[in-house]
């Protein structure tokens, strides 16, 4: 785990050497986090010279992060229409007018500046990597996630906005518990090693809540308690808790482990009313 602003090399053994030797054919990408607002993360997927930004809620910190590294913005990916995910995009487009803005075709009214409208099953090619578009309603009625399948035996990268959080899930702002349950079960079916880049630092509060839930099997309770202890230490050291992995979420996330939509709805309501 790293402190906010740190970087992770993504998914490809020997990627650094390849990047230095052959930038024109570069498929080596790294993921960086840029913390914004109170607890949002903007993610920057980048090669040595180009970048893709996911959910820039505000522009200034992202703009300076990119300019400091002399990276050209080639695309913005939007998961959903909430202001803390799209607010910075128009300003980034003014700075890099050639950048594509990828968003849900079903949300053209609420994300009117989108230039590439996508839907479930669409594939994008960004920075030499294939990016799959998943429609995962529940938090909002239209919500996308972007998945980079693993290459060369590495890990997949999942950018999932406000659907799945580390130790939690998004509120049901517009969608139903059935939709959220289906969306989370799709994510649970991804390989364990898939890294989960969720858009908020809610992990500690999520796990504190999870540790307070009585209707949980002993093995799940133990997994939650162990993770809570680890996350407390991470936060005490000032570290961010993102990315998580699908495997970790499958073992210790009570929403991902909900047996059906009814159980998910009950847990969601309990969490919404929980005072900590
Ligand atoms: Fe949201």
Short mmCIF file of C-alpha atoms and ligand atoms in Angstrom, two decimals:
data_model
loop_
_atom_site.label_atom_id
_atom_site.label_comp_id
_atom_site.label_asym_id
_atom_site.label_seq_id
_atom_site.Cartn_x
_atom_site.Cartn_y
_atom_site.Cartn_z
CA UNK A 1 0.00 0.00 0.00
CA UNK A 2 1.15 3.52 -0.66
CA UNK A 3 0.36 6.99 0.46
CA UNK A 4 -1.94 9.05 -1.78
CA UNK A 5 -0.13 10.24 -4.86
CA UNK A 6 1.93 7.04 -5.03
CA UNK A 7 2.09 4.89 -8.10
CA UNK A 8 1.72 1.25 -8.88
CA UNK A 9 3.15 -0.38 -11.96
CA UNK A 10 0.31 -2.16 -13.62
CA UNK A 11 0.12 -5.71 -14.56
CA UNK A 12 3.14 -6.44 -16.70
CA UNK A 13 6.40 -8.11 -15.72
CA UNK A 14 9.37 -6.31 -17.20
CA UNK A 15 7.21 -3.37 -18.14
CA UNK A 16 9.69 -0.71 -17.03
CA UNK A 17 12.42 -2.02 -19.30
CA UNK A 18 10.04 -2.24 -22.22
CA UNK A 19 8.90 1.32 -21.66
CA UNK A 20 12.46 2.65 -21.67
CA UNK A 21 13.46 0.69 -24.74
CA UNK A 22 10.46 1.15 -26.99
CA UNK A 23 8.14 3.98 -26.02
CA UNK A 24 6.36 3.97 -29.39
CA UNK A 25 5.08 0.42 -28.76
CA UNK A 26 4.56 0.94 -25.09
CA UNK A 27 1.75 -1.08 -23.52
CA UNK A 28 3.18 -0.65 -20.02
CA UNK A 29 0.84 1.45 -17.94
CA UNK A 30 0.88 2.54 -14.32
CA UNK A 31 -1.96 3.68 -12.11
CA UNK A 32 -1.63 6.71 -9.84
CA UNK A 33 -4.05 8.16 -7.32
CA UNK A 34 -4.71 11.87 -7.00
CA UNK A 35 -6.69 12.62 -3.81
CA UNK A 36 -9.30 15.37 -4.19
CA UNK A 37 -12.08 16.92 -2.10
CA UNK A 38 -12.60 15.24 1.30
CA UNK A 39 -12.21 11.60 0.40
CA UNK A 40 -12.35 11.12 -3.40
CA UNK A 41 -9.63 9.57 -5.50
CA UNK A 42 -9.06 10.43 -9.13
CA UNK A 43 -7.13 7.69 -10.90
CA UNK A 44 -4.60 8.33 -13.62
CA UNK A 45 -3.70 5.49 -15.92
CA UNK A 46 -0.57 6.48 -17.77
CA UNK A 47 2.28 5.46 -19.99
CA UNK A 48 5.51 7.41 -20.23
CA UNK A 49 3.90 10.17 -22.27
CA UNK A 50 0.09 9.85 -22.27
CA UNK A 51 -2.61 9.60 -19.63
CA UNK A 52 -6.21 8.54 -19.11
CA UNK A 53 -8.02 10.05 -16.13
CA UNK A 54 -10.93 8.39 -14.37
CA UNK A 55 -13.62 10.54 -12.66
CA UNK A 56 -11.94 13.94 -12.22
CA UNK A 57 -14.31 15.58 -9.74
CA UNK A 58 -12.22 18.74 -9.83
CA UNK A 59 -9.57 19.76 -12.35
CA UNK A 60 -6.77 21.68 -10.63
CA UNK A 61 -4.90 18.88 -8.81
CA UNK A 62 -5.24 16.57 -11.82
CA UNK A 63 -4.09 19.25 -14.23
CA UNK A 64 -1.00 20.02 -12.20
CA UNK A 65 -0.25 16.31 -11.68
CA UNK A 66 -0.31 15.75 -15.45
CA UNK A 67 1.62 18.90 -16.30
CA UNK A 68 4.36 18.19 -13.77
CA UNK A 69 4.97 14.91 -15.57
CA UNK A 70 4.47 16.36 -19.07
CA UNK A 71 1.74 13.85 -19.84
CA UNK A 72 -0.78 14.38 -22.62
CA UNK A 73 -4.35 13.64 -21.59
CA UNK A 74 -5.92 11.37 -24.23
CA UNK A 75 -9.17 10.38 -22.50
CA UNK A 76 -11.39 10.91 -19.48
CA UNK A 77 -13.48 7.94 -18.32
CA UNK A 78 -16.66 8.73 -16.41
CA UNK A 79 -18.31 6.10 -14.25
CA UNK A 80 -21.45 8.12 -13.42
CA UNK A 81 -22.91 11.60 -13.38
CA UNK A 82 -22.33 12.72 -9.78
CA UNK A 83 -20.57 16.07 -9.54
CA UNK A 84 -17.66 14.75 -7.48
CA UNK A 85 -16.83 12.49 -10.46
CA UNK A 86 -17.42 14.79 -13.45
CA UNK A 87 -16.93 18.32 -12.11
CA UNK A 88 -13.37 18.80 -13.40
CA UNK A 89 -13.86 17.33 -16.86
CA UNK A 90 -14.85 20.50 -18.79
CA UNK A 91 -11.72 22.31 -17.58
CA UNK A 92 -9.49 19.37 -18.53
CA UNK A 93 -11.12 19.37 -21.98
CA UNK A 94 -10.27 23.04 -22.42
CA UNK A 95 -6.61 22.23 -21.67
CA UNK A 96 -6.57 19.06 -23.85
CA UNK A 97 -9.33 19.58 -26.46
CA UNK A 98 -8.37 16.41 -28.32
CA UNK A 99 -9.09 14.17 -25.33
CA UNK A 100 -12.09 11.85 -25.58
CA UNK A 101 -14.68 11.89 -22.82
CA UNK A 102 -16.09 8.39 -22.43
CA UNK A 103 -19.42 8.03 -20.61
CA UNK A 104 -22.67 6.11 -20.63
CA UNK A 105 -24.79 6.44 -23.75
CA UNK A 106 -27.80 6.30 -21.43
CA UNK A 107 -26.56 9.37 -19.56
CA UNK A 108 -26.07 11.87 -22.37
CA UNK A 109 -28.31 14.43 -20.66
CA UNK A 110 -26.50 14.31 -17.34
CA UNK A 111 -23.01 14.07 -18.86
CA UNK A 112 -23.57 16.29 -21.91
CA UNK A 113 -19.90 16.85 -22.72
CA UNK A 114 -19.25 13.16 -23.47
CA UNK A 115 -17.64 12.63 -26.88
CA UNK A 116 -17.61 8.83 -26.90
CA UNK A 117 -20.84 7.26 -25.70
CA UNK A 118 -20.53 3.64 -24.62
CA UNK A 119 -22.60 0.78 -23.25
CA UNK A 120 -22.24 -2.75 -21.85
CA UNK A 121 -19.94 -4.89 -23.94
CA UNK A 122 -18.11 -2.07 -25.68
CA UNK A 123 -14.33 -2.31 -25.84
CA UNK A 124 -11.96 0.64 -25.86
CA UNK A 125 -8.30 0.72 -26.83
CA UNK A 126 -6.40 3.11 -24.56
CA UNK A 127 -2.65 3.41 -24.06
CA UNK A 128 -2.23 0.14 -25.92
CA UNK A 129 -4.52 -1.73 -23.50
CA UNK A 130 -7.99 -3.12 -24.02
CA UNK A 131 -10.59 -1.63 -21.71
CA UNK A 132 -13.95 -3.37 -21.25
CA UNK A 133 -17.08 -1.39 -20.44
CA UNK A 134 -19.41 -2.89 -17.81
CA UNK A 135 -22.83 -1.50 -16.92
CA UNK A 136 -23.34 -1.84 -13.17
CA UNK A 137 -26.49 -0.03 -12.01
CA UNK A 138 -27.42 0.22 -8.34
CA UNK A 139 -25.75 3.33 -6.95
CA UNK A 140 -27.22 5.28 -9.89
CA UNK A 141 -29.52 4.02 -12.62
CA UNK A 142 -26.66 4.22 -15.11
CA UNK A 143 -23.24 3.41 -13.77
CA UNK A 144 -20.23 2.14 -15.69
CA UNK A 145 -17.09 0.36 -14.63
CA UNK A 146 -13.96 0.03 -16.74
CA UNK A 147 -11.98 -3.20 -16.63
CA UNK A 148 -8.47 -3.75 -17.99
CA UNK A 149 -8.09 -7.51 -18.34
CA UNK A 150 -4.72 -8.81 -17.20
CA UNK A 151 -1.86 -9.08 -19.66
CA UNK A 152 1.19 -11.33 -19.45
CA UNK A 153 -0.06 -13.06 -16.31
CA UNK A 154 -0.46 -9.81 -14.38
CA UNK A 155 -3.46 -8.46 -12.51
CA UNK A 156 -6.61 -6.98 -14.00
CA UNK A 157 -7.47 -3.41 -13.09
CA UNK A 158 -11.06 -2.47 -12.22
CA UNK A 159 -12.19 1.15 -12.00
CA UNK A 160 -15.60 0.88 -10.43
CA UNK A 161 -16.60 4.36 -9.24
CA UNK A 162 -19.20 4.15 -6.48
CA UNK A 163 -20.49 0.60 -7.00
CA UNK A 164 -18.04 -1.48 -4.97
CA UNK A 165 -16.01 0.11 -2.19
CA UNK A 166 -13.28 -1.44 -0.09
CA UNK A 167 -15.35 -3.16 2.58
CA UNK A 168 -18.59 -1.60 1.33
CA UNK A 169 -20.77 -0.56 -1.59
CA UNK A 170 -22.38 2.62 -2.86
CA UNK A 171 -25.67 3.91 -1.53
CA UNK A 172 -28.79 3.06 -3.52
CA UNK A 173 -29.33 6.62 -4.78
CA UNK A 174 -31.39 5.66 -7.83
CA UNK A 175 -31.03 1.94 -8.34
CA UNK A 176 -32.60 -1.01 -6.55
CA UNK A 177 -31.11 -3.61 -4.23
CA UNK A 178 -31.69 -6.18 -6.99
CA UNK A 179 -29.61 -4.15 -9.42
CA UNK A 180 -26.84 -3.60 -6.88
CA UNK A 181 -26.79 -7.28 -5.94
CA UNK A 182 -26.50 -8.28 -9.58
CA UNK A 183 -23.77 -5.70 -10.21
CA UNK A 184 -21.75 -6.82 -7.17
CA UNK A 185 -22.10 -10.50 -8.09
CA UNK A 186 -20.68 -9.73 -11.53
CA UNK A 187 -17.66 -8.17 -9.87
CA UNK A 188 -17.35 -11.07 -7.42
CA UNK A 189 -16.92 -13.36 -10.43
CA UNK A 190 -13.74 -11.56 -11.57
CA UNK A 191 -10.38 -13.18 -10.77
CA UNK A 192 -9.25 -12.77 -7.14
CA UNK A 193 -6.14 -10.82 -8.11
CA UNK A 194 -8.10 -8.08 -9.92
CA UNK A 195 -7.23 -4.77 -8.32
CA UNK A 196 -10.20 -2.68 -7.24
CA UNK A 197 -9.77 1.07 -7.70
CA UNK A 198 -12.84 2.53 -6.00
CA UNK A 199 -13.42 6.24 -5.88
CA UNK A 200 -13.62 6.99 -2.14
CA UNK A 201 -11.55 6.40 0.99
CA UNK A 202 -14.41 4.91 3.03
CA UNK A 203 -12.67 1.70 4.03
CA UNK A 204 -12.24 2.29 7.77
CA UNK A 205 -15.85 3.38 8.31
CA UNK A 206 -17.10 0.50 6.15
CA UNK A 207 -15.20 -2.08 8.19
CA UNK A 208 -16.16 -0.54 11.53
CA UNK A 209 -19.76 -0.89 10.45
CA UNK A 210 -19.18 -4.45 9.20
CA UNK A 211 -17.65 -5.40 12.56
CA UNK A 212 -20.86 -4.23 14.23
CA UNK A 213 -23.16 -6.47 12.17
CA UNK A 214 -24.44 -9.40 14.21
CA UNK A 215 -25.96 -11.56 11.46
CA UNK A 216 -22.64 -12.79 10.05
CA UNK A 217 -20.99 -16.22 10.03
CA UNK A 218 -17.95 -16.64 12.36
CA UNK A 219 -15.47 -17.01 9.47
CA UNK A 220 -16.75 -13.80 7.89
CA UNK A 221 -16.65 -12.03 11.25
CA UNK A 222 -13.01 -13.08 11.69
CA UNK A 223 -12.10 -11.86 8.19
CA UNK A 224 -13.74 -8.49 8.84
CA UNK A 225 -12.00 -8.14 12.22
CA UNK A 226 -8.58 -8.97 10.76
CA UNK A 227 -9.03 -6.51 7.92
CA UNK A 228 -10.31 -3.81 10.26
CA UNK A 229 -7.19 -4.14 12.42
CA UNK A 230 -4.97 -3.84 9.36
CA UNK A 231 -6.86 -0.84 7.94
CA UNK A 232 -6.71 0.95 11.30
CA UNK A 233 -2.92 0.64 11.17
CA UNK A 234 -2.80 1.84 7.56
CA UNK A 235 -4.90 4.90 8.30
CA UNK A 236 -2.88 5.60 11.45
CA UNK A 237 0.22 5.70 9.23
CA UNK A 238 -1.60 8.08 6.83
CA UNK A 239 -1.78 5.52 4.04
CA UNK A 240 -4.63 5.07 1.61
CA UNK A 241 -6.33 1.69 1.49
CA UNK A 242 -6.89 1.60 -2.27
CA UNK A 243 -6.49 -0.52 -4.32
CA UNK A 244 -8.19 -3.50 -2.82
CA UNK A 245 -8.58 -6.79 -4.66
CA UNK A 246 -11.62 -8.81 -5.62
CA UNK A 247 -10.30 -11.71 -3.50
CA UNK A 248 -10.07 -9.54 -0.40
CA UNK A 249 -13.53 -8.11 -1.00
CA UNK A 250 -15.00 -11.56 -1.52
CA UNK A 251 -13.66 -12.60 1.91
CA UNK A 252 -14.46 -9.50 3.95
CA UNK A 253 -17.08 -7.30 2.24
CA UNK A 254 -20.55 -7.95 3.67
CA UNK A 255 -22.25 -6.49 0.60
CA UNK A 256 -20.33 -8.68 -1.81
CA UNK A 257 -21.08 -11.65 0.44
CA UNK A 258 -24.82 -10.90 0.68
CA UNK A 259 -26.66 -14.07 -0.35
CA UNK A 260 -29.48 -12.29 -2.14
CA UNK A 261 -30.94 -8.86 -2.85
CA UNK A 262 -33.02 -8.98 0.33
CA UNK A 263 -29.97 -9.45 2.53
CA UNK A 264 -28.13 -6.75 0.63
CA UNK A 265 -31.07 -4.35 1.08
CA UNK A 266 -31.20 -5.05 4.83
CA UNK A 267 -27.46 -4.50 5.23
CA UNK A 268 -27.57 -1.34 3.10
CA UNK A 269 -30.38 0.08 5.26
CA UNK A 270 -28.51 -0.86 8.44
CA UNK A 271 -25.37 0.88 7.16
CA UNK A 272 -27.33 3.98 6.07
CA UNK A 273 -28.76 4.30 9.60
CA UNK A 274 -25.55 3.35 11.42
CA UNK A 275 -24.17 6.14 13.57
CA UNK A 276 -20.81 4.53 14.29
FE1 LIG B 1 -21.68 8.71 -6.68
#
